[in-house]
Amino acid sequence: MNSLGINKRPEDTRVVVAMSGGVDSSVVAGLMAREGYETLGVTLQLYDHGEAMHRKGACCAGQDIHDARRVAAAIGIPHYVLDYESRFREAVIDDFAESYVRGETPIPCVKCNQTVKFVDLMRVSKELGADVLVTGHYIQSLEKDGRWGMFRPNDHGRDQSYFLFATEQEQLDYLRFPLGGMTKEEVRDIAREMGLVVAEKSDSQDICFVPNGNYAQIITKLKPEAADPGEIVHMDGRVLGEHKGIIHYTIGQRRGLGISAPDPLYVVKLDPDTKQVIVGPYEALATRSVRLKQVNWLGSKSLSDIERDGPIEIEAKVRSTRPPQPARLSVVDGVVEVELIGGEHGVSPGQACVFYADDSPNTEVLGGGWIAEAVSAKAA
């Protein structure tokens, strides 16, 4: 059994490494080559527009492709660049824009992993005869009860499980994440030791295809109706002002509302049908539970079992920057609902709720789902 859990010698094991041009995937490629695996590097060209070509922190554009190619040459492995711009636009960028039009707050990184990276790239890997697809994500894949499970990494500051919740069991069985037991600084140390040109390269930004962070510009270009003006309305029905498009607002936002009021007001709802931005006091943002759609479940006990036997205790995460919190997952008439025991504020449809088995450091990731509705604490 080799280090990837495959019953072959490394030299008889073909590995495809998803190389983004960053330090993490570059180190993974270097480690695979150093261990003697037959290593192939693949980079997907996902977009290519002006400022993104050479923008610091950009991902999967011109400079990153160049860096990935240089790393592959330095460690002596074949490297392929595949043009997936049209697929990325359809599956990620268009979906991102449509989500904002619906008044949601999307997470394009999850969609990218869910579609282009773990569907299209996996298919390419298999066509190349690879035994596994290896990435530089900070997550652990461990074999448990005859199947591969997903577990939180050692470095919680780099934990990417929130962005990988939609990874399906069949995909997990084929994927490996060698950096799950390392810290970022340890990875950089390996990059320096290997003499990789990307050793000091900064991390890529979350929304990689948005120049200068101006996502509204992208959305307006794709969906002009999203920039239609409308009213800013208080929860009590008072019209407080006008806005220049709901795409400029997110649930929980306080600054930049363009209205004056004696007490602080926050965006509590976006109504795409009436084009209204609805505001209210901080207490109105309180959420006790979330109803989910498109749930991906990785636990050994099925959702049907939970519906039959009753709710289970889990840890749940509704923001990438927050730690998991105690929660209760229930299934009623096929609908998954998660009660957040300690409550939360400013939860928005379009974001994700990710499930964990317990509060232990390297706990198993049980999957997650997209938030269809945030139930207010009062309603709950």
PDB file of C-alpha atoms in Angstrom, residues 22 39 44 60-61 67 72 81 95 105 121 127 131 143 158 170 181 201 205 215 231 261 277 288-289 334 336 357 378:
ATOM      1  CA  GLY A  22      -0.009  28.602  -6.415  1.00  0.00           C
ATOM      2  CA  THR A  39       3.019  12.497 -11.946  1.00  0.00           C
ATOM      3  CA  LEU A  44      -7.306  24.620 -16.278  1.00  0.00           C
ATOM      4  CA  CYS A  60      -6.178  30.294 -13.089  1.00  0.00           C
ATOM      5  CA  ALA A  61      -5.372  33.174 -15.455  1.00  0.00           C
ATOM      6  CA  ASP A  67       3.938  29.733 -12.908  1.00  0.00           C
ATOM      7  CA  ALA A  72       6.323  21.473 -13.674  1.00  0.00           C
ATOM      8  CA  VAL A  81      -3.103  23.339 -19.974  1.00  0.00           C
ATOM      9  CA  ASP A  95     -24.542  31.000 -11.940  1.00  0.00           C
ATOM     10  CA  THR A 105     -25.259  35.685  -1.726  1.00  0.00           C
ATOM     11  CA  LEU A 121     -11.052  17.676 -14.284  1.00  0.00           C
ATOM     12  CA  GLU A 127      -9.132   9.668 -19.503  1.00  0.00           C
ATOM     13  CA  ASP A 131      -5.347   6.236 -10.445  1.00  0.00           C
ATOM     14  CA  GLU A 143     -10.207   5.614   4.754  1.00  0.00           C
ATOM     15  CA  ARG A 158      -6.606  27.011   6.368  1.00  0.00           C
ATOM     16  CA  GLU A 170     -17.575   8.675  -5.644  1.00  0.00           C
ATOM     17  CA  GLY A 181      -1.756  17.194   7.911  1.00  0.00           C
ATOM     18  CA  LYS A 201       3.686  33.717  -3.801  1.00  0.00           C
ATOM     19  CA  GLN A 205      -8.457  35.544  -3.705  1.00  0.00           C
ATOM     20  CA  TYR A 215     -18.400  41.948  -8.572  1.00  0.00           C
ATOM     21  CA  GLU A 231     -36.743  51.357  -2.865  1.00  0.00           C
ATOM     22  CA  ALA A 261     -31.816  56.969  10.593  1.00  0.00           C
ATOM     23  CA  VAL A 277     -33.872  46.365  -0.126  1.00  0.00           C
ATOM     24  CA  ARG A 288     -32.341  30.063  14.695  1.00  0.00           C
ATOM     25  CA  SER A 289     -32.573  27.549  11.864  1.00  0.00           C
ATOM     26  CA  GLY A 334     -37.531  15.095   2.582  1.00  0.00           C
ATOM     27  CA  VAL A 336     -33.356  19.032   5.620  1.00  0.00           C
ATOM     28  CA  ALA A 357     -19.768  14.926  13.113  1.00  0.00           C
ATOM     29  CA  LYS A 378     -38.912  34.908  16.248  1.00  0.00           C
TER      30      LYS A 378
END
